[in-house]
mmCIF file of C-alpha atoms and ligand atoms in Angstrom:
data_model
loop_
_atom_site.group_PDB
_atom_site.id
_atom_site.type_symbol
_atom_site.label_atom_id
_atom_site.label_comp_id
_atom_site.label_asym_id
_atom_site.label_seq_id
_atom_site.Cartn_x
_atom_site.Cartn_y
_atom_site.Cartn_z
ATOM 1 C CA UNK R 1 -5.110 -31.967 -2.866
ATOM 2 C CA UNK R 2 -6.437 -29.803 -5.696
ATOM 3 C CA UNK R 3 -3.553 -28.622 -7.825
ATOM 4 C CA UNK R 4 -5.099 -26.980 -10.883
ATOM 5 C CA UNK R 5 -6.572 -23.498 -10.605
ATOM 6 C CA UNK R 6 -7.764 -20.701 -12.828
ATOM 7 C CA UNK R 7 -5.245 -18.379 -11.151
ATOM 8 C CA UNK R 8 -2.199 -18.981 -8.945
ATOM 9 C CA UNK R 9 -1.006 -16.015 -6.892
ATOM 10 C CA UNK R 10 2.624 -15.944 -5.770
ATOM 11 C CA UNK R 11 2.820 -14.039 -2.468
ATOM 12 C CA UNK R 12 0.327 -13.617 0.349
ATOM 13 C CA UNK R 13 0.384 -9.876 1.006
ATOM 14 C CA UNK R 14 -2.410 -7.363 0.684
ATOM 15 C CA UNK R 15 -2.179 -7.104 -3.119
ATOM 16 C CA UNK R 16 -2.360 -10.855 -3.649
ATOM 17 C CA UNK R 17 -5.145 -11.217 -1.070
ATOM 18 C CA UNK R 18 -7.169 -8.462 -2.715
ATOM 19 C CA UNK R 19 -6.799 -9.991 -6.191
ATOM 20 C CA UNK R 20 -7.752 -13.404 -4.742
ATOM 21 C CA UNK R 21 -10.795 -11.902 -3.057
ATOM 22 C CA UNK R 22 -12.047 -10.156 -6.196
ATOM 23 C CA UNK R 23 -11.355 -13.199 -8.383
ATOM 24 C CA UNK R 24 -13.001 -15.759 -6.105
ATOM 25 C CA UNK R 25 -15.982 -13.458 -5.559
ATOM 26 C CA UNK R 26 -16.540 -13.655 -9.319
ATOM 27 C CA UNK R 27 -16.353 -17.466 -9.304
ATOM 28 C CA UNK R 28 -12.736 -18.129 -10.301
ATOM 29 C CA UNK R 29 -10.753 -20.919 -8.647
ATOM 30 C CA UNK R 30 -7.750 -19.351 -6.962
ATOM 31 C CA UNK R 31 -4.788 -20.361 -4.814
ATOM 32 C CA UNK R 32 -2.590 -18.007 -2.789
ATOM 33 C CA UNK R 33 0.931 -19.426 -2.351
ATOM 34 C CA UNK R 34 2.693 -17.704 0.561
ATOM 35 C CA UNK R 35 6.156 -18.751 1.706
ATOM 36 C CA UNK R 36 5.456 -17.645 5.304
ATOM 37 C CA UNK R 37 2.126 -16.385 6.669
ATOM 38 C CA UNK R 38 -0.518 -14.181 5.087
ATOM 39 C CA UNK R 39 0.385 -10.488 5.394
ATOM 40 C CA UNK R 40 3.572 -11.076 7.366
ATOM 41 C CA UNK R 41 5.727 -8.553 5.458
ATOM 42 C CA UNK R 42 5.010 -4.980 4.297
ATOM 43 C CA UNK R 43 1.237 -5.463 4.607
ATOM 44 C CA UNK R 44 1.368 -5.728 8.390
ATOM 45 C CA UNK R 45 4.243 -3.261 8.872
ATOM 46 C CA UNK R 46 2.361 -0.417 7.170
ATOM 47 C CA UNK R 47 0.640 2.345 9.110
ATOM 48 C CA UNK R 48 -2.471 1.919 6.974
ATOM 49 C CA UNK R 49 -2.833 5.498 5.704
ATOM 50 C CA UNK R 50 -5.290 5.860 2.822
ATOM 51 C CA UNK R 51 -3.454 8.970 1.674
ATOM 52 C CA UNK R 52 -4.474 9.346 -1.943
ATOM 53 C CA UNK R 53 -3.879 13.091 -1.962
ATOM 54 C CA UNK R 54 -1.260 13.140 0.794
ATOM 55 C CA UNK R 55 1.148 10.850 -1.056
ATOM 56 C CA UNK R 56 0.473 11.596 -4.747
ATOM 57 C CA UNK R 57 0.538 15.106 -6.192
ATOM 58 C CA UNK R 58 0.965 14.526 -9.892
ATOM 59 C CA UNK R 59 -2.198 14.378 -11.991
ATOM 60 C CA UNK R 60 -2.439 11.154 -14.010
ATOM 61 C CA UNK R 61 -3.148 7.419 -13.864
ATOM 62 C CA UNK R 62 -1.505 6.836 -10.459
ATOM 63 C CA UNK R 63 -3.515 9.590 -8.752
ATOM 64 C CA UNK R 64 -6.670 8.356 -10.537
ATOM 65 C CA UNK R 65 -5.993 4.813 -9.294
ATOM 66 C CA UNK R 66 -5.367 6.095 -5.749
ATOM 67 C CA UNK R 67 -8.555 8.152 -5.636
ATOM 68 C CA UNK R 68 -10.611 5.323 -7.119
ATOM 69 C CA UNK R 69 -9.134 2.879 -4.606
ATOM 70 C CA UNK R 70 -9.734 5.192 -1.644
ATOM 71 C CA UNK R 71 -13.386 5.517 -2.652
ATOM 72 C CA UNK R 72 -13.827 1.725 -2.668
ATOM 73 C CA UNK R 73 -12.944 1.157 1.016
ATOM 74 C CA UNK R 74 -16.231 1.981 2.802
ATOM 75 C CA UNK R 75 -18.140 -0.601 0.750
ATOM 76 C CA UNK R 76 -15.307 -3.149 0.708
ATOM 77 C CA UNK R 77 -14.803 -2.920 4.469
ATOM 78 C CA UNK R 78 -18.539 -3.426 5.008
ATOM 79 C CA UNK R 79 -18.749 -6.506 2.798
ATOM 80 C CA UNK R 80 -15.599 -8.021 4.350
ATOM 81 C CA UNK R 81 -17.061 -7.492 7.838
ATOM 82 C CA UNK R 82 -20.238 -9.298 6.780
ATOM 83 C CA UNK R 83 -18.320 -12.221 5.277
ATOM 84 C CA UNK R 84 -15.435 -12.598 7.736
ATOM 85 C CA UNK R 85 -16.473 -10.733 10.921
ATOM 86 C CA UNK R 86 -13.108 -8.921 10.777
ATOM 87 C CA UNK R 87 -13.312 -5.213 11.613
ATOM 88 C CA UNK R 88 -10.470 -3.435 9.799
ATOM 89 C CA UNK R 89 -10.923 -0.259 11.887
ATOM 90 C CA UNK R 90 -11.524 2.153 9.025
ATOM 91 C CA UNK R 91 -11.219 5.735 10.312
ATOM 92 C CA UNK R 92 -12.355 8.511 7.987
ATOM 93 C CA UNK R 93 -11.413 11.649 9.878
ATOM 94 C CA UNK R 94 -9.134 13.155 7.264
ATOM 95 C CA UNK R 95 -5.484 14.121 7.166
ATOM 96 C CA UNK R 96 -3.469 17.289 7.723
ATOM 97 C CA UNK R 97 -0.346 17.714 5.644
ATOM 98 C CA UNK R 98 1.582 20.088 7.831
ATOM 99 C CA UNK R 99 4.190 22.714 6.912
ATOM 100 C CA UNK R 100 7.047 22.859 9.408
ATOM 101 C CA UNK R 101 9.070 25.585 7.668
ATOM 102 C CA UNK R 102 8.257 28.678 5.634
ATOM 103 C CA UNK R 103 9.567 26.909 2.548
ATOM 104 C CA UNK R 104 7.250 23.961 3.221
ATOM 105 C CA UNK R 105 4.337 26.356 3.497
ATOM 106 C CA UNK R 106 5.203 27.861 0.120
ATOM 107 C CA UNK R 107 5.315 24.400 -1.529
ATOM 108 C CA UNK R 108 2.222 23.070 0.251
ATOM 109 C CA UNK R 109 0.122 26.147 -0.587
ATOM 110 C CA UNK R 110 0.770 25.435 -4.270
ATOM 111 C CA UNK R 111 -0.073 21.750 -3.824
ATOM 112 C CA UNK R 112 -3.268 22.680 -1.978
ATOM 113 C CA UNK R 113 -4.368 24.881 -4.884
ATOM 114 C CA UNK R 114 -3.615 22.081 -7.349
ATOM 115 C CA UNK R 115 -5.546 19.459 -5.338
ATOM 116 C CA UNK R 116 -8.388 21.917 -4.767
ATOM 117 C CA UNK R 117 -8.960 21.934 -8.530
ATOM 118 C CA UNK R 118 -9.581 18.153 -8.421
ATOM 119 C CA UNK R 119 -11.262 18.039 -5.009
ATOM 120 C CA UNK R 120 -12.898 21.167 -3.595
ATOM 121 C CA UNK R 121 -12.602 19.857 -0.020
ATOM 122 C CA UNK R 122 -8.815 20.012 -0.112
ATOM 123 C CA UNK R 123 -7.519 23.453 0.909
ATOM 124 C CA UNK R 124 -4.751 25.335 2.656
ATOM 125 C CA UNK R 125 -5.452 26.317 6.289
ATOM 126 C CA UNK R 126 -3.419 28.633 8.508
ATOM 127 C CA UNK R 127 -1.855 27.701 11.863
ATOM 128 C CA UNK R 128 -4.866 28.950 13.808
ATOM 129 C CA UNK R 129 -7.311 26.794 11.874
ATOM 130 C CA UNK R 130 -4.976 23.791 11.950
ATOM 131 C CA UNK R 131 -4.733 24.084 15.738
ATOM 132 C CA UNK R 132 -8.503 24.448 16.041
ATOM 133 C CA UNK R 133 -8.810 21.100 14.248
ATOM 134 C CA UNK R 134 -5.914 19.538 16.176
ATOM 135 C CA UNK R 135 -5.253 21.519 19.376
ATOM 136 C CA UNK R 136 -2.217 19.381 20.259
ATOM 137 C CA UNK R 137 -0.216 20.561 17.226
ATOM 138 C CA UNK R 138 2.776 22.769 17.979
ATOM 139 C CA UNK R 139 2.229 26.545 17.552
ATOM 140 C CA UNK R 140 5.516 26.557 15.600
ATOM 141 C CA UNK R 141 3.971 24.981 12.461
ATOM 142 C CA UNK R 142 3.324 27.153 9.381
ATOM 143 C CA UNK R 143 -0.145 25.894 8.399
ATOM 144 C CA UNK R 144 -1.394 22.750 6.672
ATOM 145 C CA UNK R 145 -3.310 21.275 3.778
ATOM 146 C CA UNK R 146 -6.525 19.715 5.011
ATOM 147 C CA UNK R 147 -7.488 16.560 3.098
ATOM 148 C CA UNK R 148 -10.826 15.402 4.527
ATOM 149 C CA UNK R 149 -11.103 12.444 2.102
ATOM 150 C CA UNK R 150 -7.919 10.686 3.213
ATOM 151 C CA UNK R 151 -8.405 8.068 5.929
ATOM 152 C CA UNK R 152 -6.656 5.130 7.531
ATOM 153 C CA UNK R 153 -7.274 1.564 8.704
ATOM 154 C CA UNK R 154 -5.559 -1.442 10.293
ATOM 155 C CA UNK R 155 -3.566 -2.957 7.412
ATOM 156 C CA UNK R 156 -2.844 -6.375 8.934
ATOM 157 C CA UNK R 157 -6.553 -6.791 9.643
ATOM 158 C CA UNK R 158 -7.471 -5.735 6.115
ATOM 159 C CA UNK R 159 -5.034 -8.286 4.669
ATOM 160 C CA UNK R 160 -6.535 -11.014 6.870
ATOM 161 C CA UNK R 161 -10.051 -9.925 5.943
ATOM 162 C CA UNK R 162 -9.266 -10.070 2.211
ATOM 163 C CA UNK R 163 -7.642 -13.517 2.508
ATOM 164 C CA UNK R 164 -10.519 -14.807 4.648
ATOM 165 C CA UNK R 165 -12.952 -13.216 2.204
ATOM 166 C CA UNK R 166 -11.247 -15.180 -0.580
ATOM 167 C CA UNK R 167 -11.532 -18.374 1.521
ATOM 168 C CA UNK R 168 -15.219 -17.576 2.057
ATOM 169 C CA UNK R 169 -15.630 -17.542 -1.743
ATOM 170 C CA UNK R 170 -13.805 -20.879 -2.147
ATOM 171 C CA UNK R 171 -10.171 -19.866 -2.672
ATOM 172 C CA UNK R 172 -7.338 -21.960 -1.227
ATOM 173 C CA UNK R 173 -4.591 -20.373 0.848
ATOM 174 C CA UNK R 174 -1.288 -22.246 1.187
ATOM 175 C CA UNK R 175 0.967 -20.814 3.886
ATOM 176 C CA UNK R 176 4.586 -21.968 4.342
ATOM 177 C CA UNK R 177 4.533 -22.761 0.646
ATOM 178 C CA UNK R 178 7.695 -21.395 -0.953
ATOM 179 C CA UNK R 179 7.540 -20.962 -4.725
ATOM 180 C CA UNK R 180 10.855 -22.140 -6.186
ATOM 181 C CA UNK R 181 10.304 -21.564 -9.906
ATOM 182 C CA UNK R 182 7.810 -21.129 -12.708
ATOM 183 C CA UNK R 183 6.810 -24.165 -14.775
ATOM 184 C CA UNK R 184 7.267 -23.075 -18.388
ATOM 185 C CA UNK R 185 6.340 -24.552 -21.773
ATOM 186 C CA UNK R 186 7.164 -22.662 -24.984
ATOM 187 C CA UNK R 187 7.281 -19.148 -23.477
ATOM 188 C CA UNK R 188 4.032 -19.866 -21.607
ATOM 189 C CA UNK R 189 3.724 -20.274 -17.847
ATOM 190 C CA UNK R 190 1.826 -23.388 -16.828
ATOM 191 C CA UNK R 191 2.289 -23.374 -13.068
ATOM 192 C CA UNK R 192 4.845 -23.224 -10.282
ATOM 193 C CA UNK R 193 7.169 -25.590 -8.410
ATOM 194 C CA UNK R 194 6.879 -25.092 -4.665
ATOM 195 C CA UNK R 195 8.013 -26.582 -1.360
ATOM 196 C CA UNK R 196 4.583 -28.267 -1.312
ATOM 197 C CA UNK R 197 4.844 -29.720 -4.822
ATOM 198 C CA UNK R 198 3.687 -28.506 -8.241
ATOM 199 C CA UNK R 199 0.633 -26.312 -8.781
ATOM 200 C CA UNK R 200 -0.874 -25.621 -12.199
ATOM 201 C CA UNK R 201 -2.844 -22.571 -13.248
ATOM 202 C CA UNK R 202 -4.343 -21.032 -16.382
ATOM 203 C CA UNK R 203 -2.720 -17.798 -15.204
ATOM 204 C CA UNK R 204 -0.011 -16.998 -12.687
ATOM 205 C CA UNK R 205 0.307 -13.646 -10.923
ATOM 206 C CA UNK R 206 3.516 -12.469 -9.282
ATOM 207 C CA UNK R 207 2.423 -10.432 -6.251
ATOM 208 C CA UNK R 208 5.490 -10.957 -4.099
ATOM 209 C CA UNK R 209 6.382 -7.339 -3.245
ATOM 210 C CA UNK R 210 10.106 -6.786 -2.673
ATOM 211 C CA UNK R 211 10.791 -10.425 -3.582
ATOM 212 C CA UNK R 212 9.129 -10.288 -7.009
ATOM 213 C CA UNK R 213 12.476 -10.250 -8.814
ATOM 214 C CA UNK R 214 13.045 -13.864 -7.777
ATOM 215 C CA UNK R 215 10.573 -14.866 -10.481
ATOM 216 C CA UNK R 216 11.318 -12.586 -13.425
ATOM 217 C CA UNK R 217 14.410 -11.607 -15.285
ATOM 218 C CA UNK R 218 14.968 -7.915 -14.714
ATOM 219 C CA UNK R 219 17.530 -7.383 -17.459
ATOM 220 C CA UNK R 220 15.253 -5.599 -19.831
ATOM 221 C CA UNK R 221 12.138 -5.105 -17.748
ATOM 222 C CA UNK R 222 11.293 -3.258 -14.541
ATOM 223 C CA UNK R 223 13.158 -3.455 -11.274
ATOM 224 C CA UNK R 224 11.830 -3.786 -7.756
ATOM 225 C CA UNK R 225 13.834 -3.310 -4.572
ATOM 226 C CA UNK R 226 13.103 -2.859 -0.842
ATOM 227 C CA UNK R 227 12.941 0.475 0.945
ATOM 228 C CA UNK R 228 12.942 -0.364 4.614
ATOM 229 C CA UNK R 229 10.692 1.727 6.857
ATOM 230 C CA UNK R 230 11.007 1.792 10.652
ATOM 231 C CA UNK R 231 7.935 2.634 12.743
ATOM 232 C CA UNK R 232 7.056 2.938 16.408
ATOM 233 C CA UNK R 233 3.779 2.789 18.321
ATOM 234 C CA UNK R 234 3.015 4.780 21.455
ATOM 235 C CA UNK R 235 0.046 4.476 23.768
ATOM 236 C CA UNK R 236 -1.664 7.497 25.285
ATOM 237 C CA UNK R 237 -4.342 7.401 27.971
ATOM 238 C CA UNK R 238 -5.701 10.782 26.825
ATOM 239 C CA UNK R 239 -6.686 11.654 23.236
ATOM 240 C CA UNK R 240 -3.810 13.487 21.546
ATOM 241 C CA UNK R 241 -4.951 13.497 17.925
ATOM 242 C CA UNK R 242 -7.949 12.657 15.750
ATOM 243 C CA UNK R 243 -6.612 13.144 12.206
ATOM 244 C CA UNK R 244 -3.550 11.660 10.560
ATOM 245 C CA UNK R 245 -0.679 14.164 10.528
ATOM 246 C CA UNK R 246 1.613 13.955 7.513
ATOM 247 C CA UNK R 247 4.737 15.825 6.407
ATOM 248 C CA UNK R 248 5.694 16.225 2.746
ATOM 249 C CA UNK R 249 8.915 14.251 3.309
ATOM 250 C CA UNK R 250 6.779 11.194 4.217
ATOM 251 C CA UNK R 251 6.826 11.352 8.021
ATOM 252 C CA UNK R 252 3.472 10.722 9.782
ATOM 253 C CA UNK R 253 1.531 10.311 13.013
ATOM 254 C CA UNK R 254 -1.510 8.049 12.762
ATOM 255 C CA UNK R 255 -4.014 7.946 15.639
ATOM 256 C CA UNK R 256 -5.405 4.421 15.923
ATOM 257 C CA UNK R 257 -8.290 3.130 18.030
ATOM 258 C CA UNK R 258 -7.730 2.842 21.791
ATOM 259 C CA UNK R 259 -5.242 5.726 22.165
ATOM 260 C CA UNK R 260 -2.513 4.127 20.078
ATOM 261 C CA UNK R 261 -0.390 6.384 17.825
ATOM 262 C CA UNK R 262 1.701 4.913 15.024
ATOM 263 C CA UNK R 263 4.695 7.050 14.049
ATOM 264 C CA UNK R 264 6.633 6.437 10.837
ATOM 265 C CA UNK R 265 8.696 6.028 8.919
ATOM 266 C CA UNK R 266 12.333 5.989 7.899
ATOM 267 C CA UNK R 267 13.448 5.211 4.317
ATOM 268 C CA UNK R 268 16.439 2.912 3.865
ATOM 269 C CA UNK R 269 16.940 1.685 0.308
ATOM 270 C CA UNK R 270 18.097 -1.839 -0.585
ATOM 271 C CA UNK R 271 18.042 -3.002 3.043
ATOM 272 C CA UNK R 272 16.428 -6.438 3.371
ATOM 273 C CA UNK R 273 16.816 -6.551 7.195
ATOM 274 C CA UNK R 274 13.954 -5.806 9.557
ATOM 275 C CA UNK R 275 15.947 -4.632 12.552
ATOM 276 C CA UNK R 276 15.154 -1.230 14.069
ATOM 277 C CA UNK R 277 18.034 1.134 14.853
ATOM 278 C CA UNK R 278 18.288 3.420 17.891
ATOM 279 C CA UNK R 279 18.911 6.220 15.376
ATOM 280 C CA UNK R 280 15.628 5.431 13.627
ATOM 281 C CA UNK R 281 13.666 5.544 16.870
ATOM 282 C CA UNK R 282 15.381 8.784 17.881
ATOM 283 C CA UNK R 283 14.571 10.369 14.510
ATOM 284 C CA UNK R 284 10.901 9.392 14.764
ATOM 285 C CA UNK R 285 10.516 10.543 18.375
ATOM 286 C CA UNK R 286 12.258 13.877 17.716
ATOM 287 C CA UNK R 287 10.038 14.618 14.723
ATOM 288 C CA UNK R 288 6.901 13.518 16.549
ATOM 289 C CA UNK R 289 7.545 15.584 19.669
ATOM 290 C CA UNK R 290 8.345 18.688 17.616
ATOM 291 C CA UNK R 291 4.952 18.375 15.916
ATOM 292 C CA UNK R 292 2.881 17.174 18.844
ATOM 293 C CA UNK R 293 4.697 18.113 22.091
ATOM 294 C CA UNK R 294 2.357 16.154 24.416
ATOM 295 C CA UNK R 295 3.501 12.930 22.801
ATOM 296 C CA UNK R 296 6.438 12.883 25.232
ATOM 297 C CA UNK R 297 3.976 11.780 27.930
ATOM 298 C CA UNK R 298 2.822 8.730 25.968
ATOM 299 C CA UNK R 299 4.051 5.219 26.729
ATOM 300 C CA UNK R 300 6.380 3.431 24.327
ATOM 301 C CA UNK R 301 4.683 0.289 22.992
ATOM 302 C CA UNK R 302 6.864 -1.212 20.265
ATOM 303 C CA UNK R 303 9.043 -0.642 17.208
ATOM 304 C CA UNK R 304 9.196 -2.592 13.946
ATOM 305 C CA UNK R 305 10.318 -2.370 10.334
ATOM 306 C CA UNK R 306 8.841 -3.384 6.979
ATOM 307 C CA UNK R 307 10.091 -3.485 3.400
ATOM 308 C CA UNK R 308 8.274 -1.300 0.904
ATOM 309 C CA UNK R 309 8.532 -2.689 -2.643
ATOM 310 C CA UNK R 310 9.908 0.244 -4.640
ATOM 311 C CA UNK R 311 10.343 0.456 -8.420
ATOM 312 C CA UNK R 312 12.713 2.643 -10.425
ATOM 313 C CA UNK R 313 10.051 5.225 -11.213
ATOM 314 C CA UNK R 314 7.915 4.698 -8.091
ATOM 315 C CA UNK R 315 4.889 3.274 -9.903
ATOM 316 C CA UNK R 316 3.627 -0.305 -9.441
ATOM 317 C CA UNK R 317 3.910 -2.917 -12.162
ATOM 318 C CA UNK R 318 0.493 -4.227 -13.185
ATOM 319 C CA UNK R 319 -0.589 -6.409 -16.067
ATOM 320 C CA UNK R 320 0.830 -8.984 -18.450
ATOM 321 C CA UNK R 321 4.450 -9.983 -18.749
ATOM 322 C CA UNK R 322 5.706 -8.770 -22.154
ATOM 323 C CA UNK R 323 7.288 -12.115 -23.140
ATOM 324 C CA UNK R 324 5.767 -14.908 -21.050
ATOM 325 C CA UNK R 325 2.179 -15.778 -21.898
ATOM 326 C CA UNK R 326 -0.292 -16.069 -18.984
ATOM 327 C CA UNK R 327 2.138 -14.470 -16.528
ATOM 328 C CA UNK R 328 0.893 -11.306 -14.833
ATOM 329 C CA UNK R 329 2.481 -8.712 -12.543
ATOM 330 C CA UNK R 330 1.057 -6.964 -9.486
ATOM 331 C CA UNK R 331 3.880 -5.590 -7.358
ATOM 332 C CA UNK R 332 5.923 -2.474 -6.613
ATOM 333 C CA UNK R 333 3.258 -0.427 -4.816
ATOM 334 C CA UNK R 334 6.003 1.204 -2.714
ATOM 335 C CA UNK R 335 4.422 3.524 -0.094
ATOM 336 C CA UNK R 336 0.884 2.939 -1.268
ATOM 337 C CA UNK R 337 0.164 -0.782 -1.136
ATOM 338 C CA UNK R 338 -2.632 -0.488 1.407
ATOM 339 C CA UNK R 339 -4.251 2.477 -0.334
ATOM 340 C CA UNK R 340 -4.008 0.898 -3.804
ATOM 341 C CA UNK R 341 -5.002 -2.618 -2.721
ATOM 342 C CA UNK R 342 -8.734 -2.224 -3.300
ATOM 343 C CA UNK R 343 -8.580 -0.949 -6.889
ATOM 344 C CA UNK R 344 -5.580 -3.126 -7.800
ATOM 345 C CA UNK R 345 -7.470 -6.234 -6.671
ATOM 346 C CA UNK R 346 -10.582 -5.373 -8.664
ATOM 347 C CA UNK R 347 -8.833 -4.166 -11.829
ATOM 348 C CA UNK R 348 -6.435 -7.127 -11.892
ATOM 349 C CA UNK R 349 -9.256 -9.608 -11.228
ATOM 350 C CA UNK R 350 -11.354 -8.148 -14.053
ATOM 351 C CA UNK R 351 -8.403 -8.254 -16.440
ATOM 352 C CA UNK R 352 -7.508 -11.843 -15.465
ATOM 353 C CA UNK R 353 -11.109 -12.854 -16.136
ATOM 354 C CA UNK R 354 -10.994 -11.139 -19.523
ATOM 355 C CA UNK R 355 -13.517 -8.494 -18.505
ATOM 356 C CA UNK R 356 -13.226 -4.828 -19.466
ATOM 357 C CA UNK R 357 -9.555 -4.919 -20.436
ATOM 358 C CA UNK R 358 -8.478 -1.306 -20.092
ATOM 359 C CA UNK R 359 -5.436 -1.184 -22.366
ATOM 360 C CA UNK R 360 -4.481 2.437 -21.775
ATOM 361 C CA UNK R 361 -4.597 1.868 -17.999
ATOM 362 C CA UNK R 362 -2.268 -1.135 -18.232
ATOM 363 C CA UNK R 363 0.093 0.704 -20.605
ATOM 364 C CA UNK R 364 0.858 3.184 -17.823
ATOM 365 C CA UNK R 365 1.777 0.388 -15.421
ATOM 366 C CA UNK R 366 3.404 -2.116 -17.802
ATOM 367 C CA UNK R 367 6.694 -3.776 -16.976
ATOM 368 C CA UNK R 368 8.562 -2.321 -19.964
ATOM 369 C CA UNK R 369 7.338 1.261 -19.488
ATOM 370 C CA UNK R 370 10.672 2.723 -18.406
ATOM 371 C CA UNK R 371 12.324 1.484 -21.593
ATOM 372 C CA UNK R 372 9.425 2.754 -23.656
ATOM 373 C CA UNK R 373 9.243 6.111 -21.846
ATOM 374 C CA UNK R 374 5.537 5.831 -21.009
ATOM 375 C CA UNK R 375 5.773 8.362 -18.171
HETATM 376 N N1 LIG N 1 2.781 4.915 3.253
HETATM 377 C C1 LIG N 1 3.642 5.168 4.323
HETATM 378 C C2 LIG N 1 4.984 4.596 4.245
HETATM 379 O O1 LIG N 1 5.332 3.937 3.295
HETATM 380 O O2 LIG N 1 5.750 4.796 5.151
#
């Protein structure tokens, strides 16, 4: 078994799979080390919203990364389909960020004006126009921001497609391979000890989402912790919705192919369980039926929970470890792992290969940023 690689990736979620894909496509030898199965955690629990402007309002490097990443999907999805035959069900029908109170409307009108400055297609629409676009929406809403550029896809399929795309380009994927510790020599990482033996790499990337802290000391660098999200899926035999519906508080309805609607999500900090509470389901159904009354006629399909990897300031950690040579970070994408996966994979791969190192970009996402007050 080959045990020496250019890059070892700890974790087999969407971020790791995307980095592996972009690295192997450029000729690097890569191994993904996943303690369970590819994409079995947050990557497959997500609703798959590509909500660059729905989720991020503040101008700056995170919004830039989100918009860049969103723009990469049409091409990426096409090339993955050619290489792996996996259709990730990209839907580009836009998103409505709906106001459900007068106060919401006041806040969202301001956000619409702000986003309109960066993207002329984003604008505030009144109730009448919102209901022309989505006739099933309740007449009790107060208007919406229309974001035509935001889309959605099937996140578990995208994760599989990226991992299979990496395999296509010669990467190795080790499932049921639990990384126990880093192999260190003089403040330099040389590899990892795993349940399948030792692996050596020129570089090691920690892309283990909510579990990333297992591999780094967090005393004087960034923190990552889980924020559990519960979701449900309903099935409707008649079309209820075409666009994603999103509320500012982070609640959403996502119409998938075949009449399926994914409804999410709760936010429970520091909870590592994946059980779904009756209260969570009740909350989601109440919100959903207030927004889209006909949803009561849909059939209940299933409920699940996933663990979003959150950081103290809500931004992902990307780039080199400040003290351990050859160790790199790519975790903490919180609510936006699917959206940010495309650009994260490409930017990290380029940096790991020593191409176009964009120092100011990495400064914004560095592990020590909170201490150094970068943003
Ligand atoms: N991006 C949606 C969520 O985290 O629930």
